[in-house]
Short mmCIF file of C-alpha atoms in Angstrom, two decimals:
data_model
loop_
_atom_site.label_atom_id
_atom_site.label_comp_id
_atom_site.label_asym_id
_atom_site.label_seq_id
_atom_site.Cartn_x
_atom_site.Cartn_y
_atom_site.Cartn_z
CA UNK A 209 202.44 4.74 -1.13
CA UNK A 210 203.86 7.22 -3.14
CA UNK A 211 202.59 8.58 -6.13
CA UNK A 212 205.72 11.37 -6.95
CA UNK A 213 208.74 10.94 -8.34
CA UNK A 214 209.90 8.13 -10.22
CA UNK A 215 212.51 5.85 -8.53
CA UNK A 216 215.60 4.26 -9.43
CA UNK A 217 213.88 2.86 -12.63
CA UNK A 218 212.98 5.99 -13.82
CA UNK A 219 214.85 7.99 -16.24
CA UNK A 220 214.34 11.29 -17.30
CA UNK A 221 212.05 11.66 -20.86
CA UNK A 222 214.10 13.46 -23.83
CA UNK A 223 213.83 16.71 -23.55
CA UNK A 224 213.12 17.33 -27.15
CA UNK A 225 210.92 14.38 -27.04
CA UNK A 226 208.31 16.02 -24.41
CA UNK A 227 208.68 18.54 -21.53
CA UNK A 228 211.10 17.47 -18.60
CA UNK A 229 209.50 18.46 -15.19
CA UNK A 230 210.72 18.16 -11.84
CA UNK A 231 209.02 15.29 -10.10
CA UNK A 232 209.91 13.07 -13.48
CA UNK A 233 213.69 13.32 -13.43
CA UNK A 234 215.92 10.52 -11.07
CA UNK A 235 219.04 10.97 -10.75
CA UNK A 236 221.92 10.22 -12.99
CA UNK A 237 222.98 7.25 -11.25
CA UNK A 238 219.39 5.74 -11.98
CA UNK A 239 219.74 6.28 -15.69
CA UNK A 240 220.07 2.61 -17.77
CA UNK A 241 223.18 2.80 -19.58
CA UNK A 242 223.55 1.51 -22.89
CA UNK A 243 225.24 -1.63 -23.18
CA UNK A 244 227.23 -3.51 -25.68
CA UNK A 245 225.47 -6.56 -26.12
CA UNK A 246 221.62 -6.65 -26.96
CA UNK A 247 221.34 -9.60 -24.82
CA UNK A 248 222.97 -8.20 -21.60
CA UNK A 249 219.59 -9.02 -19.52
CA UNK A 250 220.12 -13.05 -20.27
CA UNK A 251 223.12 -12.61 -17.83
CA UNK A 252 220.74 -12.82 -14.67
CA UNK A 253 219.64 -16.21 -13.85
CA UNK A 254 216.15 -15.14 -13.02
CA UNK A 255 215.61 -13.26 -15.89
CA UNK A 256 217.00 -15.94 -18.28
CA UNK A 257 214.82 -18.52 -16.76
CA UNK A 258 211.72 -16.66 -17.44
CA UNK A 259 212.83 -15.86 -21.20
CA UNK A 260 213.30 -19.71 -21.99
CA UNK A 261 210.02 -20.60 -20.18
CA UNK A 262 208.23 -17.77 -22.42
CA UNK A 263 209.94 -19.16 -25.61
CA UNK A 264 208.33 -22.57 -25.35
CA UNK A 265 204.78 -20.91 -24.41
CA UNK A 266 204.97 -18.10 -26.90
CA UNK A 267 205.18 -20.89 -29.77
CA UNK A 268 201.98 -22.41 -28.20
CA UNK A 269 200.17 -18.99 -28.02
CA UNK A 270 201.06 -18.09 -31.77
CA UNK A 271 199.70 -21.98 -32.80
CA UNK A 272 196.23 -21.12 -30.90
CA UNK A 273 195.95 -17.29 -32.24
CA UNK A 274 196.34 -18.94 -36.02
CA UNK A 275 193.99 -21.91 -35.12
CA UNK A 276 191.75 -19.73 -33.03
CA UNK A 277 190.56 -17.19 -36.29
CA UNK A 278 191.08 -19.95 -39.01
CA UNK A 279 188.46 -22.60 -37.09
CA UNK A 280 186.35 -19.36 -36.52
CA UNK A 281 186.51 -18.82 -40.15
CA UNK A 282 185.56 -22.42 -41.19
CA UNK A 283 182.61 -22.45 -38.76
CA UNK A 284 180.99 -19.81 -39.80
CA UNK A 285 182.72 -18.02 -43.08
CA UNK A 286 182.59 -14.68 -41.66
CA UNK A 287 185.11 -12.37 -41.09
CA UNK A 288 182.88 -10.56 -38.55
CA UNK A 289 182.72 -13.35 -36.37
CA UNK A 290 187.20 -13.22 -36.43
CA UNK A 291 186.41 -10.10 -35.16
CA UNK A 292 184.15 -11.02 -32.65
CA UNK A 293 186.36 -13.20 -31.06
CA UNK A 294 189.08 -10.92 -31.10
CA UNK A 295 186.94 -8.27 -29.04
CA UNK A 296 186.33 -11.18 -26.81
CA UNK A 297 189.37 -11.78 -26.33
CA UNK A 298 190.42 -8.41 -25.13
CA UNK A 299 187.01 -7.26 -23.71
CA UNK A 300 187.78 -8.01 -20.27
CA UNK A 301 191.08 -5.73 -20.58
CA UNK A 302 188.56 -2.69 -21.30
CA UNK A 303 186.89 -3.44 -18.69
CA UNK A 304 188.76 -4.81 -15.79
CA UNK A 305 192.27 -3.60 -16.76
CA UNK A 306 192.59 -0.62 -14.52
CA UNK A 307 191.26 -3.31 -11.75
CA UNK A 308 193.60 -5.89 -12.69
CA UNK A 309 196.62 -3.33 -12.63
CA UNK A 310 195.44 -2.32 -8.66
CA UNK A 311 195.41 -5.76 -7.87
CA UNK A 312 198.80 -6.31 -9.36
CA UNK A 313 200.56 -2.90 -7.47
CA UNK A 314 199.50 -5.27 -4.25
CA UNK A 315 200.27 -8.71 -4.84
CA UNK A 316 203.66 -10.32 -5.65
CA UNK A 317 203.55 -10.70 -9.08
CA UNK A 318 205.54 -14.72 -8.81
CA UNK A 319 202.37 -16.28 -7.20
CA UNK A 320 200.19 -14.64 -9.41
CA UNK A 321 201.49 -15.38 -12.83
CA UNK A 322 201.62 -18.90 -11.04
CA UNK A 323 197.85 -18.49 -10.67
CA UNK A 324 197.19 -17.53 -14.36
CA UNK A 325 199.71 -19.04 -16.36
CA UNK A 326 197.88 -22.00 -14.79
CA UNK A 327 193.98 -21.22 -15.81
CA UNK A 328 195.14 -20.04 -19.35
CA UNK A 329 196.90 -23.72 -19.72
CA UNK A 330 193.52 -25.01 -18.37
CA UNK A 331 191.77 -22.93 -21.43
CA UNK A 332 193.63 -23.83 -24.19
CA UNK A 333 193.49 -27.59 -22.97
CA UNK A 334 189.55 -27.40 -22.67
CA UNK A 335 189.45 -26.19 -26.35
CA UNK A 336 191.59 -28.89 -27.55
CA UNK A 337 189.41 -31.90 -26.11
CA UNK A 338 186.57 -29.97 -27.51
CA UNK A 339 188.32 -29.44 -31.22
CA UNK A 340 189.54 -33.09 -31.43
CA UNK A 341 186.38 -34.94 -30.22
CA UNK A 342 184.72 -33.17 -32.84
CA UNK A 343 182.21 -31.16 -30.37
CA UNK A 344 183.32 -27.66 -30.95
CA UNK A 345 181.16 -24.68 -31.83
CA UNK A 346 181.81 -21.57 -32.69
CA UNK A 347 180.39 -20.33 -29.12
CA UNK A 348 182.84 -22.67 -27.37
CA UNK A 349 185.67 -20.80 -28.67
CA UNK A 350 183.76 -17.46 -28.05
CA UNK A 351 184.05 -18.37 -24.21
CA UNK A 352 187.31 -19.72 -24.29
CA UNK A 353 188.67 -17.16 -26.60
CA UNK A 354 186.46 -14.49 -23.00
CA UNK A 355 188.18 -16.88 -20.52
CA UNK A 356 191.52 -16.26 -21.66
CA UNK A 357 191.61 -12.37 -21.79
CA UNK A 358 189.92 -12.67 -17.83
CA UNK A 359 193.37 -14.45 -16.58
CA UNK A 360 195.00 -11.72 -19.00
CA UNK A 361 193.77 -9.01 -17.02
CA UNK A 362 196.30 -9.57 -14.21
CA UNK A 363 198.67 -11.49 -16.21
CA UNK A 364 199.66 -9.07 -18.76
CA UNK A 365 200.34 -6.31 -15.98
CA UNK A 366 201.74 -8.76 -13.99
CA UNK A 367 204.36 -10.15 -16.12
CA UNK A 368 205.05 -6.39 -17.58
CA UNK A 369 206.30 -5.16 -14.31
CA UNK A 370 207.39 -8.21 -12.93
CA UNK A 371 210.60 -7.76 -15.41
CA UNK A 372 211.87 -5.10 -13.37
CA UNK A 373 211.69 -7.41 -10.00
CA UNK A 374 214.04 -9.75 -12.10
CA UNK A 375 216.82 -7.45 -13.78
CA UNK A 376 216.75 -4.02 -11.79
CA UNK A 377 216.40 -0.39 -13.30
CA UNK A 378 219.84 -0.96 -15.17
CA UNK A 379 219.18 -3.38 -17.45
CA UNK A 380 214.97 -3.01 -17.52
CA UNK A 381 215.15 -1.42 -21.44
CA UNK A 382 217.56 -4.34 -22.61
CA UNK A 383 214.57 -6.74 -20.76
CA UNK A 384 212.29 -5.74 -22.30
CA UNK A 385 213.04 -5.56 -25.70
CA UNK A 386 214.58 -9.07 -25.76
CA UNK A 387 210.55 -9.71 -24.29
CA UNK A 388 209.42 -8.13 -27.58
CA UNK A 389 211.82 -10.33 -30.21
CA UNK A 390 211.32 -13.64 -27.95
CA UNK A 391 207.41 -13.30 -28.99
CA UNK A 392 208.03 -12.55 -32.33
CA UNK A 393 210.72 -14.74 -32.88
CA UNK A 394 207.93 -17.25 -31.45
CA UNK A 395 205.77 -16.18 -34.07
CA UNK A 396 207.94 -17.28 -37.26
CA UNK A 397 207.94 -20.94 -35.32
CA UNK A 398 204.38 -20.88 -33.79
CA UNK A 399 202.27 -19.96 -37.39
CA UNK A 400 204.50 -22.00 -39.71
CA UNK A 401 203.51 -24.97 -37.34
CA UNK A 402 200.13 -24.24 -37.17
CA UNK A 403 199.75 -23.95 -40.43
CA UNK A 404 201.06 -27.48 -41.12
CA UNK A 405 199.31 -29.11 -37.82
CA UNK A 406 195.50 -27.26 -39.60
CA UNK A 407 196.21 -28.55 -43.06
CA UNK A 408 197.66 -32.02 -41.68
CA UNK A 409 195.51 -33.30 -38.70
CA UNK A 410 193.28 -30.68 -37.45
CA UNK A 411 193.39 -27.33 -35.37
CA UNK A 412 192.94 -29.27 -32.09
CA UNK A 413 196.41 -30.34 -32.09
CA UNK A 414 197.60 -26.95 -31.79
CA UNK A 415 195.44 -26.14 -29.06
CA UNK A 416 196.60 -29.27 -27.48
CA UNK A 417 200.40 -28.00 -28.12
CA UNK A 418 199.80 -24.45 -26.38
CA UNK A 419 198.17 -26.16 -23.27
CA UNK A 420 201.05 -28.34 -22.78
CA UNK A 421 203.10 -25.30 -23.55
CA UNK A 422 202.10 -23.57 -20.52
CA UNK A 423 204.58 -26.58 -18.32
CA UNK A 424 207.73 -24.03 -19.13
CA UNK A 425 207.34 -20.96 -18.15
CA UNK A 426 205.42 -22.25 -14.67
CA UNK A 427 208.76 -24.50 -14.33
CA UNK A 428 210.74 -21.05 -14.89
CA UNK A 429 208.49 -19.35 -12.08
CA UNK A 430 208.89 -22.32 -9.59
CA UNK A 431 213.07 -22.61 -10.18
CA UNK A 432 213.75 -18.43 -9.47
CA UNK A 433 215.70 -18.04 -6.36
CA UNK A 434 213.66 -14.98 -5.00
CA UNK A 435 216.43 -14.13 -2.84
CA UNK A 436 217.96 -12.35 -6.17
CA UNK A 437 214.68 -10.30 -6.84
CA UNK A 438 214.73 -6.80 -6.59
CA UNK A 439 212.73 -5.47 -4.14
CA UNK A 440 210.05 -3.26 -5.52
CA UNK A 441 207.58 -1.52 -2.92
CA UNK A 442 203.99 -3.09 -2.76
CA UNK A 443 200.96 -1.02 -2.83
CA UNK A 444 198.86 -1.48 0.65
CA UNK A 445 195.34 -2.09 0.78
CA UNK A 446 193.42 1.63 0.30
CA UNK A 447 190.87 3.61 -1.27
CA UNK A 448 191.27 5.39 -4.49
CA UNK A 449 194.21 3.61 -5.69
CA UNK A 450 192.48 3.40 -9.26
CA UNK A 451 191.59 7.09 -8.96
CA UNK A 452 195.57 7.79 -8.19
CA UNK A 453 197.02 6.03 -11.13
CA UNK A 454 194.85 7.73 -13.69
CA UNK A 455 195.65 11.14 -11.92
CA UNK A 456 199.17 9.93 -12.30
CA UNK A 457 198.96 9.28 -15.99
CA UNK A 458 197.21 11.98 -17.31
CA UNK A 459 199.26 14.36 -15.22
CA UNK A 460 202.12 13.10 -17.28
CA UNK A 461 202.00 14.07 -21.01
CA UNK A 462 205.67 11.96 -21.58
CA UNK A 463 202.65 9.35 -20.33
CA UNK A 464 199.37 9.89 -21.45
CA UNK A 465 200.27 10.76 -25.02
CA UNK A 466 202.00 8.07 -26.16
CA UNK A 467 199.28 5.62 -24.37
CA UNK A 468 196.68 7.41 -26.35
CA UNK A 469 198.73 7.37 -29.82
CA UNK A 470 198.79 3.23 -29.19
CA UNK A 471 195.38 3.43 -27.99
CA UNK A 472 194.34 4.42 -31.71
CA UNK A 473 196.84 2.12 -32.98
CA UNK A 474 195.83 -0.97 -31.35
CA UNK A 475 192.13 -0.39 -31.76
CA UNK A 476 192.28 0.09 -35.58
CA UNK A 477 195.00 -0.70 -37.55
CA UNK A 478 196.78 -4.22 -35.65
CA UNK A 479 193.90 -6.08 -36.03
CA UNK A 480 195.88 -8.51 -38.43
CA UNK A 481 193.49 -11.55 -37.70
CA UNK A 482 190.70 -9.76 -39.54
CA UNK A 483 192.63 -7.99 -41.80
CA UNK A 484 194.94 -11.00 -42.86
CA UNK A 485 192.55 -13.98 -42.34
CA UNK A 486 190.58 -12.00 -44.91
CA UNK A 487 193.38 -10.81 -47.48
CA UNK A 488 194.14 -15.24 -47.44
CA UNK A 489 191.02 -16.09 -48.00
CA UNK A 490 188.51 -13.31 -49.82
CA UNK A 491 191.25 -11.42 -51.82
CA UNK A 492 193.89 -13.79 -52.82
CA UNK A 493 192.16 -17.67 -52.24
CA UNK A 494 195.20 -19.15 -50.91
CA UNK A 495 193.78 -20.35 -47.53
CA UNK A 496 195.36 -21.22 -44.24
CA UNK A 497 199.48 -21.57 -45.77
CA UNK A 498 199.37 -17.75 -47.01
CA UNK A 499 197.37 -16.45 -43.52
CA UNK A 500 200.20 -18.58 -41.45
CA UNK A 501 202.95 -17.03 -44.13
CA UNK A 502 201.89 -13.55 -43.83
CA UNK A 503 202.08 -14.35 -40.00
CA UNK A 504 205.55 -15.26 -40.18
CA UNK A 505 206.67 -12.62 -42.40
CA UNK A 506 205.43 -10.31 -40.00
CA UNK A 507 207.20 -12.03 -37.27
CA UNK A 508 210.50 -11.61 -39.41
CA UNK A 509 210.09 -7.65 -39.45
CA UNK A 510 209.22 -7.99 -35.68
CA UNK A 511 212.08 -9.74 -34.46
CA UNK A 512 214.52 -7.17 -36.27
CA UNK A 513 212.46 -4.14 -34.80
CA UNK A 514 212.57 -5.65 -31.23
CA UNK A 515 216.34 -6.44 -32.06
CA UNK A 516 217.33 -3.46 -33.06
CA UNK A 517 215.33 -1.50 -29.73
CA UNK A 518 217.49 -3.74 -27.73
CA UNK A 519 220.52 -1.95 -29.20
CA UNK A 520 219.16 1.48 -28.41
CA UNK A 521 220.27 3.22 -25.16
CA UNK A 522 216.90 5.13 -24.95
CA UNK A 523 213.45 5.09 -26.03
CA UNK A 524 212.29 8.39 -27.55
CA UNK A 525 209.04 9.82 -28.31
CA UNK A 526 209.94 11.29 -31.33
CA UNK A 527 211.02 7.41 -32.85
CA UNK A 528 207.78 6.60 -31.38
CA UNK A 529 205.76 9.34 -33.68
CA UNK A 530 207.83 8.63 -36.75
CA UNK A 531 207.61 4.49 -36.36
CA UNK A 532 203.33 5.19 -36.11
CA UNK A 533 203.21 6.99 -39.28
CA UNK A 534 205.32 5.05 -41.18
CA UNK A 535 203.43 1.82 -40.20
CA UNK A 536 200.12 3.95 -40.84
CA UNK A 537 201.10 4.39 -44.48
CA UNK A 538 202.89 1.13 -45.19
CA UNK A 539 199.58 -0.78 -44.41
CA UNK A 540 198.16 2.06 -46.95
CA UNK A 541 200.58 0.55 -49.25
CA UNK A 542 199.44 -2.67 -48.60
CA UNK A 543 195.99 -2.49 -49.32
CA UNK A 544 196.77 -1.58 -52.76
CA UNK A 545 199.42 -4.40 -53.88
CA UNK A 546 197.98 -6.42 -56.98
CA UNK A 547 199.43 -9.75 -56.26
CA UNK A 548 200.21 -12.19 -52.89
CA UNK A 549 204.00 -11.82 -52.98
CA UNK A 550 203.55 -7.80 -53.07
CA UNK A 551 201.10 -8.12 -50.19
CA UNK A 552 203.54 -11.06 -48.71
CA UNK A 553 206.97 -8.87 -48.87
CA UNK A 554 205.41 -5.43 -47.19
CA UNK A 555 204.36 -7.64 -44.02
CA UNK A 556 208.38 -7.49 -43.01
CA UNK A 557 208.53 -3.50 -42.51
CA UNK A 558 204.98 -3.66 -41.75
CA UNK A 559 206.34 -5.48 -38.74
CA UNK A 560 208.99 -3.81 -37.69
CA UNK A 561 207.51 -0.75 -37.67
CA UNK A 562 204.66 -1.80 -35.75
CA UNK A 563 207.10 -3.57 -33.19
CA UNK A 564 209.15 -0.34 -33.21
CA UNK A 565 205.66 1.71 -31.92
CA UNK A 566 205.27 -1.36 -29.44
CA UNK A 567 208.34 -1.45 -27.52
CA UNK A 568 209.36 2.18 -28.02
CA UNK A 569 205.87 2.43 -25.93
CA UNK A 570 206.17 0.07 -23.32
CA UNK A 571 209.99 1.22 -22.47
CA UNK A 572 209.45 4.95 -22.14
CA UNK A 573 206.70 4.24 -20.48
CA UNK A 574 208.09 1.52 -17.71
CA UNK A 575 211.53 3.71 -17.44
CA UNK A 576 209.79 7.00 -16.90
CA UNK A 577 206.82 5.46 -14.42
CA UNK A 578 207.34 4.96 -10.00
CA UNK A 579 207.69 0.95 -9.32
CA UNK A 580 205.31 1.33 -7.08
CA UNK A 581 202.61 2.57 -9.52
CA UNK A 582 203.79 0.95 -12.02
CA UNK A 583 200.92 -2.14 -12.08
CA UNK A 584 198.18 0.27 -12.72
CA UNK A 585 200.55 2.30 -15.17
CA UNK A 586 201.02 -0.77 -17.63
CA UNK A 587 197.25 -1.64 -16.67
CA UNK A 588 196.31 1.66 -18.47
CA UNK A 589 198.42 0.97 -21.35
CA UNK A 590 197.73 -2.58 -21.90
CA UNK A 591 193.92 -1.74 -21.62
CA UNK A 592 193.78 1.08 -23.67
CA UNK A 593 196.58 -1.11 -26.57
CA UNK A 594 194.73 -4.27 -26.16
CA UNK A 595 191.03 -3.15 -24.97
CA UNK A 596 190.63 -1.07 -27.64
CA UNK A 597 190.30 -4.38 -29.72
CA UNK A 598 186.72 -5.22 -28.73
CA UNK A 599 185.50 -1.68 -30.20
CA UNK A 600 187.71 -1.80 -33.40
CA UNK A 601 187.71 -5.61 -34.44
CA UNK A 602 183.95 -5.50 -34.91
CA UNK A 603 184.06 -2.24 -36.74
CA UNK A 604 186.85 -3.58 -38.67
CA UNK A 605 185.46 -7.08 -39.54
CA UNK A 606 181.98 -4.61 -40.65
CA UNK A 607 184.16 -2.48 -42.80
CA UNK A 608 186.02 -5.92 -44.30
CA UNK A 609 182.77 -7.85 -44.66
CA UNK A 610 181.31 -4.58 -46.74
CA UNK A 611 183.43 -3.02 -48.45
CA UNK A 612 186.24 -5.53 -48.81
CA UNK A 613 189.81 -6.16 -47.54
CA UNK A 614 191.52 -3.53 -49.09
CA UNK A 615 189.11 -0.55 -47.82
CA UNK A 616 189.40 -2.11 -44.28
CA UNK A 617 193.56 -2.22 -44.09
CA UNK A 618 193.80 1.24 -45.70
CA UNK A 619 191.10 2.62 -43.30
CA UNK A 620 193.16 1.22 -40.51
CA UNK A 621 196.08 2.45 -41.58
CA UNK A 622 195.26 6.12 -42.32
CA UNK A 623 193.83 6.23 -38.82
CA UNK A 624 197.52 5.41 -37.41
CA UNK A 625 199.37 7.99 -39.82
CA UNK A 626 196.53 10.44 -38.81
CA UNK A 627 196.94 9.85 -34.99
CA UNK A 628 200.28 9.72 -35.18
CA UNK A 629 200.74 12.80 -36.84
CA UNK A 630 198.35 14.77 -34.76
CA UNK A 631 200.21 13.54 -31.38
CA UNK A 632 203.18 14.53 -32.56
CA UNK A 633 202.05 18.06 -33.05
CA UNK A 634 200.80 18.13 -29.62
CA UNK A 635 203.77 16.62 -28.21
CA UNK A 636 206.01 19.20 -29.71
CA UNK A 637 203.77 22.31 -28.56
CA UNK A 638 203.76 21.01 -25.19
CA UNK A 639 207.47 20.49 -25.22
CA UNK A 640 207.58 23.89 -26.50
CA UNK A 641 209.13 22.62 -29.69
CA UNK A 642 208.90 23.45 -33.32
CA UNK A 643 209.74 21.77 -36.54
CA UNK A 644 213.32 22.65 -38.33
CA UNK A 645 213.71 21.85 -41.66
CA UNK A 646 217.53 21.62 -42.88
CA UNK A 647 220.62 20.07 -44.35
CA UNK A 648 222.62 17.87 -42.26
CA UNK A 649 225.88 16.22 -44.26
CA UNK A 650 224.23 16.99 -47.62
CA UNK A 651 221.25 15.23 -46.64
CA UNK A 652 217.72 16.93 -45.89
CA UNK A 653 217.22 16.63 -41.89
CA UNK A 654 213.60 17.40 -40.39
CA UNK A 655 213.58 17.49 -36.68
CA UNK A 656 211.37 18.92 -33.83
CA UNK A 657 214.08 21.98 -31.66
CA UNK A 658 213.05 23.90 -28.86
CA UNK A 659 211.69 27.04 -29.68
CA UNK A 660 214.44 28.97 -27.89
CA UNK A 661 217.28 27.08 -30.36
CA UNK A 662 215.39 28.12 -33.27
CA UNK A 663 215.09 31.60 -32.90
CA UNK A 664 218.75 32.05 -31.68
CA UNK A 665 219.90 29.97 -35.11
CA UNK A 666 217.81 32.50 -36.85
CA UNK A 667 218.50 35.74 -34.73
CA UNK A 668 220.81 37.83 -37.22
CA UNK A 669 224.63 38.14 -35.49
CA UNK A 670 225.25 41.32 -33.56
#
């Protein structure tokens, strides 16, 4: 197996955006091109099956995540506990993800989404006869809430690189990104549901809804024609595979920085079900309807961030940097806001800015990584972007329980701005870049150049 140079899915970082070295940098023909519809990808058969299956499941998943941290919050009145299951959630991801990523480089990923799609559909079906016979306790959903981040270990990876076996290096950005706005677009259905199915007749109808759910996308998987996949090389069976694919991250700053900007990210400031369960019901008493609206208002911002990335012929590190510390501060912002509607309007940028650090991420990432490592690549990144929940939602859910809402969102957010700030100055030294302040059409322009541009701009004429 080879652990060098990307291959045809691979293109080249920005220059400006991070230093270009020699074993990162395909050829031109293996560059995506930009293409003049956002939903280019939906052209392959494959592909479009597995977007409709994900549709109808996505819905389900957003109906269980609301009903998950509301009937954790009735049970027990603690925004702690949210937290707790949150970390449960994603606990396995910390600890098995670089596992679940090896496993993935050697299986083909068709069967195995097969395997979990099934045991998550199993999960959420469990809860549901639990929720509606009127059995449930708060540990129940504490181990389904554990079961469901296991099959998540190789799912996630899984389904993440499994997108380039259905559209090919051409079209992998476009894929991806239409990925990103079908599960938000899922989340302005999937809360707004919820929140009528919790008020109306219970929570166990939702978990009922996302179990059935699951029928799509394994109908999608079964009806692919795997004569149109594109071959992508298999890892064999060997020792130190793990080993390899961290050496092959961190020996990649276009790779390792940006997974440890999201790293900080994830782990502090998107842990919405603490921070919004808790604005709903501590700071603003409006219950479940305003925690399921600020959930779809999110979704709104999401949708247009993941739209708009679909448009974009590249995915650039310096977008990624900018999108960080401008979600960073708008979360600032919206620990401060007076009233619900304040707090209710900010959630739209607030979520397209955080989609914008999402699938900037997990592009430049997938486009600049080798197919065949690419498993325990988006292993790494989903287990540092999702693992880091079980350390932060507990801290977070502390900070909310003590010293109220607003301290916890702000705290989260000044750790993003911070992180992302601090990156980017790393970033540009390494890329031998520094900051240029200027006028650009009679507008103030402030950009990262290499140092060599600078200092011939500056250099007096001979």
């Amino acid at each position: 197996m080879s652990s060098g140079p990307g291959a045809a899915s691979a293109p080249a970082p920005d220059p400006h955006d991070s230093p270009p070295t020699s074993d990162t940098r395909p050829s031109d023909a293996a560059r995506p091109v930009r293409t003049s519809s956002m939903f280019s990808s939906l052209k392959v058969r494959n592909y479009r099956l597995f977007f409709m299956g994900q549709v109808v499941s996505n819905i389900g998943t957003w109906m269980q995540r609301i009903a998950q941290d509301w009937l954790v919050l009735s049970l027990t009145g603690s925004s702690a506990a949210v937290g707790i299951t949150t970390a449960l959630q994603f606990l396995p991801m910390l600890l098995f993800g670089l596992y679940g990523g090896v496993l993935v480089d050697r299986l083909r990923k068709r069967p195995a989404l097969l395997v979990t799609q099934s045991a998550m559909a199993f999960t959420a079906l469990a809860l549901a006869v639990l929720t509606l016979t009127g059995q449930v306790r708060v540990w129940h959903v504490y181990v389904a809430a554990f079961a469901v981040g296991l099959a998540t270990v190789v799912d996630n990876p899984a389904r993440q690189s499994f997108v380039s076996e259905l559209v090919g290096p051409r079209q992998l950005q476009n894929a991806v990104s239409l990925n990103s706005a079908n599960f938000q677009s899922a989340r302005l259905v999937g809360p707004a549901v919820a929140g009528i199915l919790i008020t109306g007749v219970g929570t166990g109808y939702a978990f009922l809804f996302n179990g059935l759910s699951f029928i799509a996308p394994l109908t999608g998987l079964l009806l692919m024609r795997a004569r149109d996949l594109h071959v992508v090389e298999r890892a064999p069976r060997g020792k130190g595979q793990l080993r390899e694919g961290v050496r092959y991250v961190t020996g990649r700053p276009e790779l390792i920085w940006p997974i440890v900007l999201v790293g900080f990210v994830g782990t502090f400031a998107f842990n919405f079900p603490v921070y919004l369960s808790a604005f709903a019901d501590d700071v603003f008493h409006a219950g479940a309807g305003a925690y399921s609206m600020f959930n779809t208002l999110m979704a709104v911002g999401s949708v247009a961030g993941a739209l708009l990335a679909a448009r974009r012929g590249t995915a650039r590190l310096r977008l990624l940097i900018a999108a960080a510390m401008a979600f960073g501060a708008l979360e600032i912002l919206a620990a401060t806001t007076p009233t619900l509607w304040m707090f209710a309007l900010l959630m739209v940028p607030l979520g397209l800015f955080g989609m914008t650090v999402n699938v900037t991420t997990n592009t430049s990432i997938q486009m600049s990584t080798d197919p065949a490592m690419r498993g325990r690549v988006m292993a790494l990144y989903m287990m540092v972007f999702l693992g880091g929940s079980p350390v932060g939602a507990p801290i977070v859910g502390w900070v909310t329980d003590t010293y109220g809402a607003r301290v916890g969102l702000a705290a989260g957010g000044a750790v993003a701005a911070v992180a992302a700030a601090v990156i980017g100055l790393i970033l540009a030294r390494v890329g031998n870049l520094r900051l240029s302040v200027g006028w650009h059409h009679g507008h103030p322009r402030v950009r990262f150049v290499p140092r060599e541009q600078q200092e011939e701009a500056l250099a007096p004429a001979a």
